[in-house]
Amino acid sequence: MWSDATGDNSGITYLDCPTKEFVNNVILEHSVFENAGEPGLLAEMTNVQILENVFTNNHSNTIPFGDNGGQIDLTVCTKNALIWKNTFQDGSVSPNGTTVDGIELHGTYISVIDNIVKNNSGGGINMDGVQHILVTNSDPKTGSFGNGYSGIEIGHSSSTFRTTEWITVDSAITTRNGQYGIWSDTSNTTPTQPVDHLTIENSCLSDNTLASTYLVNLGSDVTIKNNQVSGCGPK
């Protein structure tokens, strides 16, 4: 499934978003997306709800594009989105070696609530150039677990993306991932802007292979508290 503004948007950046008109007020629910070579959903939308869908093994054959990415990709002009009670699972390595994240985010004002993001060859939830993001798991059976990289990944990889900031990870579950529970490092990307206004609290960061967190180049407004690093998460 694909959505974008009309016209040529090949070079669009976040600075262009106010000048474009996007599909608005979208509800995507109770649907199944599986085995797409590129994302099951690639979208620039405003006011979108993604509810109780199942995404399996999408973005799993990226020839000829050769791009790592998510089973869904909410791109740079996406604004006001709810991702609730979906499953993003079993994203396999492409024949050309690219990997699959469960969820890929580049937009603003996005809430990621009570999703199961599991067994993807890349990361669980990957954010780059985002602002005003909430990740939470009130249902203890949900979370980001068993992914090849980290359960939650927070980056800023390009000057075409807005500054990554205003992210809240509260009561989230990210366990048994191949690298870290939560990873963030913008020190080796261009520009090297720190991630600021970041809160990680009340979350389960148990049994990740390398460590519960890897957090480098953070800003001055960061809160990390009340997280559990062992003995928690889905069984």
Coordinates of N, CA and C in Angstrom, one line a residue:
M1 N 0.9 -1.2 0.0 CA 0.0 0.0 0.0 C 0.9 1.2 0.0
W2 N 0.6 2.2 -0.8 CA 1.4 3.4 -1.0 C 0.5 4.7 -1.0
S3 N 1.1 5.7 -0.5 CA 0.4 7.0 -0.5 C 1.4 8.1 -0.5
D4 N 1.1 9.2 -1.3 CA 2.0 10.4 -1.3 C 1.2 11.5 -1.8
A5 N 1.8 12.7 -1.7 CA 1.2 13.9 -2.3 C 1.3 13.8 -3.9
T6 N 0.5 14.5 -4.6 CA 0.5 14.6 -6.0 C 1.8 15.3 -6.5
G7 N 2.2 15.1 -7.7 CA 3.3 15.8 -8.3 C 4.6 15.0 -8.0
D8 N 5.7 15.7 -8.3 CA 7.1 15.1 -8.2 C 7.6 15.3 -6.8
N9 N 7.7 14.3 -6.0 CA 8.2 14.4 -4.6 C 9.5 13.7 -4.4
S10 N 10.2 13.5 -5.5 CA 11.4 12.7 -5.4 C 12.5 13.3 -4.5
G11 N 12.5 14.6 -4.4 CA 13.6 15.2 -3.5 C 13.0 15.9 -2.3
I12 N 11.9 15.4 -1.8 CA 11.2 16.1 -0.7 C 11.9 16.0 0.6
T13 N 12.0 17.1 1.4 CA 12.5 17.1 2.7 C 11.4 17.6 3.6
Y14 N 11.7 17.5 4.9 CA 10.7 18.0 5.9 C 10.4 19.4 5.7
L15 N 11.2 20.2 5.1 CA 11.0 21.6 4.9 C 9.9 21.9 3.9
D16 N 9.6 20.9 3.0 CA 8.6 21.0 2.0 C 7.2 20.5 2.5
C17 N 7.1 19.9 3.6 CA 5.9 19.4 4.1 C 4.7 20.4 4.1
P18 N 4.9 21.6 4.6 CA 3.8 22.6 4.7 C 3.3 23.0 3.3
T19 N 4.1 22.8 2.2 CA 3.7 23.2 0.9 C 2.9 22.1 0.1
K20 N 2.8 20.9 0.7 CA 2.2 19.8 0.0 C 0.8 19.4 0.7
E21 N 0.0 18.8 -0.1 CA -1.3 18.3 0.4 C -1.3 16.8 0.3
F22 N -1.4 16.2 1.5 CA -1.3 14.7 1.6 C -2.7 14.1 1.8
V23 N -2.8 12.8 1.6 CA -4.0 12.1 1.9 C -4.3 12.2 3.4
N24 N -5.5 12.5 3.8 CA -5.8 12.9 5.2 C -6.9 12.0 5.7
N25 N -6.9 11.7 7.0 CA -7.9 10.9 7.7 C -8.0 9.5 7.1
V26 N -7.0 8.7 7.4 CA -6.9 7.4 6.9 C -7.0 6.4 8.1
I27 N -7.8 5.3 7.9 CA -7.9 4.2 8.8 C -7.5 2.9 8.1
L28 N -6.5 2.3 8.5 CA -6.1 1.0 8.0 C -6.2 0.0 9.1
E29 N -7.1 -1.0 9.0 CA -7.4 -1.9 10.1 C -7.7 -3.3 9.6
H30 N -7.4 -4.2 10.5 CA -7.9 -5.6 10.4 C -7.5 -6.2 9.0
S31 N -6.3 -5.9 8.6 CA -5.8 -6.4 7.3 C -4.5 -7.1 7.4
V32 N -4.2 -7.9 6.4 CA -3.0 -8.7 6.4 C -2.1 -8.3 5.2
F33 N -0.8 -8.0 5.5 CA 0.2 -7.7 4.5 C 1.4 -8.6 4.6
E34 N 1.7 -9.4 3.5 CA 2.8 -10.3 3.7 C 3.6 -10.5 2.4
N35 N 4.9 -10.7 2.6 CA 5.8 -11.1 1.5 C 6.0 -10.1 0.4
A36 N 5.8 -8.8 0.7 CA 6.1 -7.8 -0.2 C 7.6 -7.5 -0.3
G37 N 8.1 -7.3 -1.5 CA 9.5 -7.0 -1.6 C 9.9 -5.7 -0.9
E38 N 9.1 -4.7 -1.0 CA 9.3 -3.4 -0.3 C 8.3 -3.3 0.8
P39 N 8.2 -2.2 1.5 CA 7.3 -2.1 2.7 C 5.8 -2.5 2.3
G40 N 5.2 -3.1 3.3 CA 3.8 -3.4 3.2 C 3.0 -2.1 3.1
L41 N 3.4 -1.1 3.8 CA 2.9 0.3 3.8 C 4.0 1.3 3.7
L42 N 4.0 2.1 2.6 CA 4.9 3.2 2.4 C 4.1 4.4 2.3
A43 N 4.1 5.4 3.2 CA 3.1 6.4 3.2 C 3.6 7.7 3.7
E44 N 3.2 8.8 3.0 CA 3.1 10.2 3.5 C 1.6 10.5 3.8
M45 N 1.2 10.5 5.0 CA -0.2 10.7 5.3 C -0.4 11.6 6.5
T46 N -1.5 12.3 6.7 CA -1.8 13.0 7.9 C -3.1 12.4 8.6
N47 N -3.0 12.4 9.9 CA -4.2 11.9 10.6 C -4.5 10.4 10.2
V48 N -3.6 9.5 10.5 CA -3.7 8.1 10.1 C -3.8 7.2 11.3
Q49 N -4.6 6.2 11.2 CA -4.7 5.2 12.3 C -4.4 3.8 11.6
I50 N -3.5 3.1 12.2 CA -3.1 1.8 11.7 C -3.4 0.8 12.9
L51 N -4.4 0.0 12.7 CA -5.1 -0.7 13.9 C -5.2 -2.2 13.6
E52 N -4.6 -3.0 14.4 CA -4.9 -4.4 14.5 C -4.7 -5.1 13.1
N53 N -3.6 -4.8 12.5 CA -3.2 -5.4 11.2 C -2.0 -6.4 11.5
V54 N -1.8 -7.3 10.6 CA -0.6 -8.2 10.7 C 0.3 -8.0 9.4
F55 N 1.5 -7.7 9.7 CA 2.5 -7.5 8.7 C 3.6 -8.6 8.8
T56 N 3.7 -9.4 7.8 CA 4.7 -10.6 7.9 C 5.6 -10.6 6.7
N57 N 6.9 -10.5 7.0 CA 7.9 -10.7 6.0 C 7.8 -9.8 4.8
N58 N 7.5 -8.5 5.1 CA 7.5 -7.5 4.0 C 8.9 -6.8 4.0
H59 N 9.2 -6.1 2.9 CA 10.5 -5.5 2.7 C 11.6 -6.6 2.6
S60 N 11.2 -7.7 2.1 CA 12.1 -8.9 2.2 C 12.8 -9.3 0.9
N61 N 12.6 -8.5 -0.2 CA 13.3 -8.7 -1.4 C 13.5 -7.4 -2.1
T62 N 14.6 -6.7 -1.7 CA 14.7 -5.3 -2.1 C 15.5 -5.1 -3.4
I63 N 15.7 -6.1 -4.2 CA 16.3 -6.0 -5.5 C 15.3 -5.3 -6.4
P64 N 15.6 -4.2 -7.2 CA 17.0 -3.7 -7.4 C 17.3 -2.5 -6.5
F65 N 16.4 -2.2 -5.5 CA 16.6 -0.9 -4.8 C 17.7 -1.0 -3.7
G66 N 17.9 -2.2 -3.1 CA 19.0 -2.4 -2.1 C 18.9 -1.6 -0.9
D67 N 17.6 -1.4 -0.4 CA 17.4 -0.5 0.8 C 17.0 -1.3 2.0
N68 N 17.7 -1.1 3.2 CA 17.2 -1.6 4.4 C 16.0 -0.8 4.8
G69 N 15.1 -1.3 5.6 CA 13.9 -0.5 6.0 C 12.8 -1.4 6.7
G70 N 11.7 -0.7 7.0 CA 10.7 -1.3 7.8 C 9.6 -2.0 7.0
Q71 N 8.9 -2.9 7.7 CA 7.7 -3.5 7.1 C 6.6 -2.5 6.8
I72 N 6.6 -1.4 7.7 CA 5.9 -0.2 7.3 C 6.9 1.0 7.4
D73 N 6.7 2.0 6.5 CA 7.6 3.2 6.5 C 6.7 4.4 6.5
L74 N 6.6 5.1 7.6 CA 5.9 6.4 7.6 C 6.9 7.5 7.4
T75 N 6.8 8.1 6.3 CA 7.9 8.9 5.8 C 7.8 10.4 6.3
V76 N 8.7 11.2 5.8 CA 9.0 12.5 6.5 C 7.9 13.4 6.8
C77 N 6.9 13.4 6.0 CA 5.7 14.4 6.1 C 4.5 13.8 6.8
T78 N 4.7 12.5 7.3 CA 3.6 11.9 8.0 C 3.4 12.6 9.4
K79 N 2.2 12.9 9.7 CA 1.9 13.7 10.9 C 0.6 13.2 11.6
N80 N 0.6 13.0 12.9 CA -0.5 12.6 13.6 C -0.9 11.2 13.2
A81 N -0.2 10.2 13.8 CA -0.4 8.8 13.4 C -0.5 8.0 14.7
L82 N -1.4 7.0 14.7 CA -1.6 6.0 15.8 C -1.3 4.6 15.2
I83 N -0.3 3.9 15.8 CA 0.0 2.6 15.4 C -0.4 1.7 16.6
W84 N -1.5 0.9 16.5 CA -2.0 0.3 17.7 C -2.4 -1.1 17.5
K85 N -1.8 -2.0 18.3 CA -2.2 -3.4 18.4 C -2.0 -4.1 17.0
N86 N -0.9 -3.8 16.4 CA -0.6 -4.5 15.2 C 0.5 -5.5 15.5
T87 N 0.8 -6.4 14.5 CA 1.9 -7.4 14.6 C 2.8 -7.2 13.4
F88 N 4.1 -7.0 13.7 CA 5.1 -6.9 12.6 C 6.1 -8.0 12.9
Q89 N 6.1 -9.0 12.0 CA 6.9 -10.2 12.4 C 7.6 -10.8 11.2
D90 N 8.7 -11.5 11.6 CA 9.4 -12.5 10.6 C 9.9 -11.8 9.4
G91 N 10.4 -10.6 9.5 CA 11.0 -9.9 8.3 C 12.4 -10.5 8.0
S92 N 12.5 -11.3 7.0 CA 13.7 -12.0 6.7 C 14.7 -11.2 5.9
V93 N 16.0 -11.6 5.9 CA 17.0 -10.9 5.1 C 16.7 -11.1 3.6
S94 N 16.8 -10.0 2.9 CA 16.6 -10.1 1.4 C 17.7 -10.9 0.8
P95 N 17.5 -11.4 -0.4 CA 18.6 -12.2 -1.1 C 19.8 -11.3 -1.4
N96 N 19.7 -10.0 -1.4 CA 20.9 -9.1 -1.6 C 21.4 -8.6 -0.3
G97 N 21.0 -9.2 0.8 CA 21.6 -8.9 2.1 C 21.0 -7.8 2.9
T98 N 20.0 -7.1 2.4 CA 19.4 -6.0 3.2 C 18.5 -6.6 4.3
T99 N 18.4 -5.9 5.4 CA 17.6 -6.4 6.5 C 16.3 -5.6 6.7
V100 N 15.4 -6.1 7.6 CA 14.1 -5.6 7.7 C 13.8 -5.2 9.2
D101 N 13.4 -3.9 9.3 CA 12.9 -3.5 10.6 C 11.4 -3.8 10.7
G102 N 10.9 -3.8 11.9 CA 9.4 -4.0 12.0 C 8.7 -2.7 11.6
I103 N 9.1 -1.6 12.2 CA 8.4 -0.3 12.0 C 9.5 0.7 11.7
E104 N 9.3 1.5 10.7 CA 10.3 2.6 10.3 C 9.5 3.9 10.3
L105 N 10.0 4.9 11.1 CA 9.4 6.2 11.3 C 10.3 7.3 11.0
H106 N 9.7 8.3 10.2 CA 10.4 9.6 9.9 C 9.5 10.8 10.2
G107 N 8.3 10.6 10.7 CA 7.4 11.7 10.8 C 7.3 12.3 12.2
T108 N 6.1 12.9 12.5 CA 5.9 13.7 13.7 C 4.6 13.3 14.3
Y109 N 4.5 13.4 15.7 CA 3.3 13.1 16.4 C 2.8 11.7 16.1
I110 N 3.6 10.7 16.5 CA 3.2 9.4 16.2 C 3.2 8.6 17.5
S111 N 2.2 7.9 17.8 CA 2.1 7.0 19.0 C 2.1 5.6 18.5
V112 N 3.0 4.8 19.2 CA 3.2 3.4 18.9 C 2.8 2.6 20.1
I113 N 1.6 2.0 20.1 CA 1.0 1.5 21.4 C 0.6 0.0 21.2
D114 N 1.1 -0.8 22.1 CA 0.7 -2.2 22.2 C 0.8 -3.0 20.9
N115 N 1.9 -2.8 20.3 CA 2.2 -3.6 19.1 C 3.2 -4.8 19.4
I116 N 3.1 -5.8 18.7 CA 4.0 -6.9 18.7 C 5.0 -6.8 17.6
V117 N 6.3 -6.6 17.9 CA 7.3 -6.4 16.8 C 8.3 -7.4 17.1
K118 N 8.3 -8.5 16.3 CA 9.2 -9.7 16.7 C 9.8 -10.3 15.5
N119 N 11.0 -10.9 15.8 CA 11.7 -11.8 14.9 C 12.0 -11.1 13.5
N120 N 12.3 -9.9 13.5 CA 12.7 -9.2 12.3 C 14.2 -9.2 12.2
S121 N 14.7 -9.3 10.9 CA 16.2 -9.4 10.8 C 16.9 -8.2 11.1
G122 N 16.3 -7.0 11.1 CA 16.9 -5.7 11.5 C 16.5 -5.4 12.9
G123 N 16.1 -4.1 13.1 CA 15.6 -3.7 14.4 C 14.1 -3.8 14.5
G124 N 13.6 -3.5 15.7 CA 12.2 -3.6 15.9 C 11.5 -2.3 15.5
I125 N 11.7 -1.2 16.2 CA 11.2 0.1 15.9 C 12.3 1.0 15.6
N126 N 12.4 1.5 14.3 CA 13.5 2.4 13.9 C 13.0 3.8 13.6
M127 N 13.6 4.8 14.3 CA 13.2 6.2 14.1 C 14.4 7.0 13.7
D128 N 14.1 7.9 12.7 CA 15.2 8.7 12.1 C 14.5 10.0 11.7
G129 N 14.9 11.1 12.3 CA 14.3 12.4 11.9 C 12.9 12.5 12.4
V130 N 12.6 12.1 13.6 CA 11.3 12.1 14.1 C 11.2 13.1 15.2
Q131 N 9.9 13.6 15.5 CA 9.7 14.4 16.7 C 8.3 14.1 17.2
H132 N 8.2 14.2 18.5 CA 7.0 13.9 19.3 C 6.5 12.5 19.0
I133 N 7.3 11.5 19.5 CA 7.0 10.1 19.4 C 6.7 9.5 20.8
L134 N 5.7 8.6 20.9 CA 5.5 7.9 22.1 C 5.5 6.4 21.7
V135 N 6.3 5.6 22.5 CA 6.3 4.2 22.4 C 5.9 3.6 23.8
T136 N 4.9 2.8 23.8 CA 4.4 2.3 25.1 C 3.8 0.9 24.9
N137 N 3.8 0.1 26.0 CA 3.2 -1.2 25.9 C 2.4 -1.4 27.3
S138 N 1.1 -1.2 27.2 CA 0.3 -1.4 28.4 C -0.1 -2.9 28.5
D139 N -0.1 -3.6 27.4 CA -0.4 -5.0 27.4 C 0.9 -5.8 27.5
P140 N 1.1 -6.5 28.6 CA 2.4 -7.2 28.8 C 2.8 -8.3 27.8
K141 N 1.8 -8.7 27.0 CA 2.1 -9.6 25.9 C 2.7 -9.0 24.7
T142 N 2.7 -7.7 24.6 CA 3.2 -7.0 23.4 C 4.6 -6.5 23.7
G143 N 5.3 -5.9 22.7 CA 6.6 -5.4 22.8 C 7.4 -5.7 21.6
S144 N 8.7 -5.3 21.7 CA 9.7 -5.5 20.6 C 10.7 -6.5 21.1
F145 N 10.7 -7.7 20.5 CA 11.5 -8.8 21.0 C 11.9 -9.8 19.9
G146 N 13.1 -10.3 20.1 CA 13.6 -11.3 19.2 C 14.1 -10.8 17.9
N147 N 14.3 -9.4 17.8 CA 14.8 -8.8 16.5 C 16.3 -8.9 16.4
G148 N 16.8 -8.9 15.2 CA 18.2 -9.1 14.9 C 19.1 -8.0 15.5
Y149 N 18.6 -6.8 15.4 CA 19.4 -5.7 15.9 C 18.8 -5.3 17.2
S150 N 18.5 -4.0 17.4 CA 17.9 -3.5 18.7 C 16.4 -3.4 18.7
G151 N 15.8 -3.4 19.8 CA 14.4 -3.4 19.9 C 13.8 -2.0 19.5
I152 N 14.5 -0.9 20.0 CA 14.1 0.4 19.6 C 15.4 1.1 19.1
E153 N 15.4 1.7 18.0 CA 16.6 2.4 17.4 C 16.2 3.9 17.1
I154 N 17.1 4.8 17.6 CA 16.8 6.2 17.5 C 18.0 6.9 16.8
G155 N 17.9 7.4 15.6 CA 19.0 8.0 14.9 C 18.7 9.3 14.2
H156 N 19.7 9.9 13.6 CA 19.5 11.1 12.8 C 20.6 11.0 11.7
S157 N 20.2 10.5 10.5 CA 21.2 10.1 9.6 C 21.5 11.1 8.4
S158 N 20.7 12.1 8.3 CA 20.8 13.0 7.1 C 20.2 14.4 7.4
S159 N 20.8 15.3 6.8 CA 20.4 16.7 6.9 C 19.0 16.9 6.2
T160 N 18.6 16.0 5.4 CA 17.2 16.1 4.8 C 16.1 15.7 5.8
F161 N 16.5 15.2 7.0 CA 15.6 14.8 8.1 C 15.6 15.9 9.1
R162 N 14.5 16.2 9.7 CA 14.5 17.1 10.8 C 15.3 16.6 12.0
T163 N 15.6 17.5 13.0 CA 16.3 17.0 14.2 C 15.4 16.0 14.9
T164 N 16.1 14.9 15.4 CA 15.4 13.9 16.1 C 15.3 14.3 17.6
E165 N 14.1 14.5 18.1 CA 13.9 14.9 19.5 C 12.4 14.8 19.9
W166 N 12.2 15.0 21.2 CA 10.9 14.8 21.8 C 10.4 13.4 21.6
I167 N 11.1 12.4 22.2 CA 10.8 11.0 22.1 C 10.5 10.5 23.5
T168 N 9.4 9.8 23.7 CA 9.1 9.3 25.0 C 8.9 7.8 24.9
V169 N 9.7 7.0 25.6 CA 9.6 5.6 25.7 C 9.2 5.3 27.2
D170 N 7.9 5.0 27.4 CA 7.4 4.9 28.7 C 6.6 3.6 28.8
S171 N 7.0 2.7 29.8 CA 6.3 1.4 30.0 C 6.4 0.6 28.7
A172 N 7.5 0.7 28.0 CA 7.7 -0.1 26.8 C 8.3 -1.4 27.2
I173 N 8.2 -2.4 26.3 CA 8.9 -3.7 26.5 C 9.8 -4.0 25.3
T174 N 11.1 -4.1 25.5 CA 12.0 -4.4 24.4 C 13.0 -5.4 25.0
T175 N 12.8 -6.7 24.7 CA 13.6 -7.8 25.3 C 14.1 -8.8 24.2
R176 N 15.2 -9.5 24.6 CA 15.7 -10.6 23.9 C 16.0 -10.2 22.4
N177 N 16.5 -9.0 22.2 CA 16.9 -8.6 20.9 C 18.4 -8.9 20.7
G178 N 18.8 -9.0 19.4 CA 20.2 -9.4 19.1 C 21.3 -8.4 19.5
Q179 N 20.9 -7.1 19.7 CA 21.9 -6.2 20.1 C 21.5 -5.5 21.5
Y180 N 20.7 -4.4 21.4 CA 20.4 -3.7 22.6 C 18.9 -3.6 22.7
G181 N 18.4 -3.3 23.9 CA 17.0 -3.0 24.1 C 16.7 -1.7 23.4
I182 N 17.4 -0.6 23.7 CA 17.3 0.7 23.1 C 18.7 1.2 22.6
W183 N 18.8 1.6 21.4 CA 20.0 2.1 20.8 C 19.8 3.5 20.3
S184 N 20.8 4.3 20.5 CA 20.9 5.7 19.9 C 22.3 6.1 19.8
D185 N 22.7 6.5 18.6 CA 24.1 7.0 18.4 C 24.1 7.9 17.1
T186 N 24.2 9.2 17.3 CA 24.2 10.1 16.2 C 25.6 10.7 16.0
S187 N 26.6 10.2 16.7 CA 27.9 10.8 16.7 C 28.7 10.6 15.4
N188 N 28.3 9.6 14.7 CA 29.1 9.3 13.4 C 28.3 9.5 12.2
T189 N 27.2 10.2 12.3 CA 26.3 10.5 11.1 C 26.4 12.0 10.8
T190 N 26.0 12.4 9.7 CA 26.0 13.9 9.3 C 24.6 14.4 9.1
P191 N 24.2 15.4 9.8 CA 25.0 16.1 10.8 C 25.0 15.4 12.2
T192 N 26.0 15.7 13.0 CA 26.1 15.0 14.3 C 25.3 15.6 15.4
Q193 N 24.0 15.9 15.1 CA 23.1 16.5 16.1 C 22.7 15.5 17.2
P194 N 22.8 15.9 18.5 CA 22.4 15.0 19.5 C 20.9 14.8 19.6
V195 N 20.5 13.7 20.1 CA 19.1 13.4 20.3 C 18.7 14.1 21.7
D196 N 17.8 15.0 21.6 CA 17.4 15.7 22.8 C 15.9 15.5 23.2
H197 N 15.6 16.0 24.4 CA 14.2 15.8 24.9 C 13.8 14.3 24.8
L198 N 14.6 13.5 25.4 CA 14.4 12.0 25.3 C 14.1 11.5 26.7
T199 N 13.0 10.8 26.8 CA 12.6 10.1 28.1 C 12.5 8.6 27.9
I200 N 13.2 7.9 28.7 CA 13.1 6.4 28.8 C 12.8 6.0 30.2
E201 N 11.6 5.6 30.5 CA 11.2 5.3 31.9 C 10.2 4.2 32.0
N202 N 10.3 3.5 33.1 CA 9.3 2.5 33.5 C 9.2 1.4 32.5
S203 N 10.3 1.1 31.8 CA 10.3 0.1 30.7 C 11.1 -1.1 31.1
C204 N 10.7 -2.2 30.3 CA 11.4 -3.5 30.5 C 12.4 -3.6 29.4
L205 N 13.7 -3.7 29.8 CA 14.8 -3.8 28.9 C 15.6 -5.0 29.1
S206 N 15.0 -6.1 29.3 CA 15.6 -7.4 29.8 C 16.2 -8.3 28.7
D207 N 17.3 -8.9 29.0 CA 17.8 -10.0 28.3 C 18.1 -9.7 26.8
N208 N 18.6 -8.5 26.6 CA 19.1 -8.2 25.2 C 20.6 -8.6 25.2
T209 N 21.0 -9.0 24.0 CA 22.3 -9.7 23.9 C 23.5 -8.9 24.3
L210 N 23.6 -7.6 23.9 CA 24.8 -6.8 24.2 C 24.6 -6.0 25.5
A211 N 23.4 -5.4 25.7 CA 23.2 -4.6 26.9 C 21.7 -4.1 26.8
S212 N 21.3 -3.5 27.9 CA 19.9 -3.0 27.9 C 19.8 -1.7 27.0
T213 N 20.9 -0.9 27.0 CA 20.9 0.3 26.2 C 22.3 0.6 25.7
Y214 N 22.3 1.4 24.6 CA 23.5 2.0 24.1 C 23.1 3.4 23.6
L215 N 23.5 4.4 24.4 CA 23.0 5.7 24.2 C 24.2 6.7 24.1
V216 N 24.5 7.2 22.9 CA 25.7 8.1 22.6 C 25.2 9.3 22.0
N217 N 25.8 10.5 22.4 CA 25.5 11.8 21.8 C 24.1 12.2 22.1
L218 N 23.7 12.2 23.3 CA 22.4 12.7 23.8 C 22.5 14.2 24.1
G219 N 21.4 14.8 24.1 CA 21.3 16.2 24.5 C 21.3 16.4 26.0
S220 N 21.0 17.6 26.4 CA 21.0 18.0 27.8 C 19.7 17.7 28.5
D221 N 18.6 17.5 27.8 CA 17.3 17.2 28.4 C 16.9 15.8 28.2
V222 N 17.5 14.9 29.0 CA 17.3 13.5 28.9 C 16.9 12.9 30.3
T223 N 15.9 12.1 30.3 CA 15.4 11.4 31.6 C 15.5 9.9 31.3
I224 N 16.2 9.2 32.2 CA 16.3 7.7 32.1 C 16.1 7.3 33.5
K225 N 14.9 6.6 33.8 CA 14.7 6.2 35.2 C 13.7 5.0 35.3
N226 N 13.8 4.3 36.4 CA 12.8 3.3 36.7 C 12.6 2.2 35.6
N227 N 13.7 1.9 35.0 CA 13.7 0.8 34.0 C 14.2 -0.5 34.6
Q228 N 13.7 -1.6 34.1 CA 14.0 -3.0 34.6 C 14.9 -3.7 33.6
V229 N 16.0 -4.2 33.9 CA 16.9 -4.8 33.0 C 17.1 -6.3 33.1
S230 N 16.3 -6.9 33.9 CA 16.3 -8.4 34.0 C 14.9 -8.8 34.5
G231 N 14.6 -10.1 34.2 CA 13.4 -10.7 34.8 C 12.1 -10.2 34.4
C232 N 12.0 -9.6 33.2 CA 10.7 -9.0 32.7 C 10.5 -9.3 31.3
G233 N 9.3 -9.1 30.8 CA 9.0 -9.2 29.4 C 8.2 -10.5 29.1
P234 N 7.7 -10.6 27.8 CA 6.9 -11.7 27.4 C 7.7 -13.0 27.5
K235 N 7.0 -14.1 27.9 CA 7.7 -15.4 28.1 C 7.5 -16.2 26.9

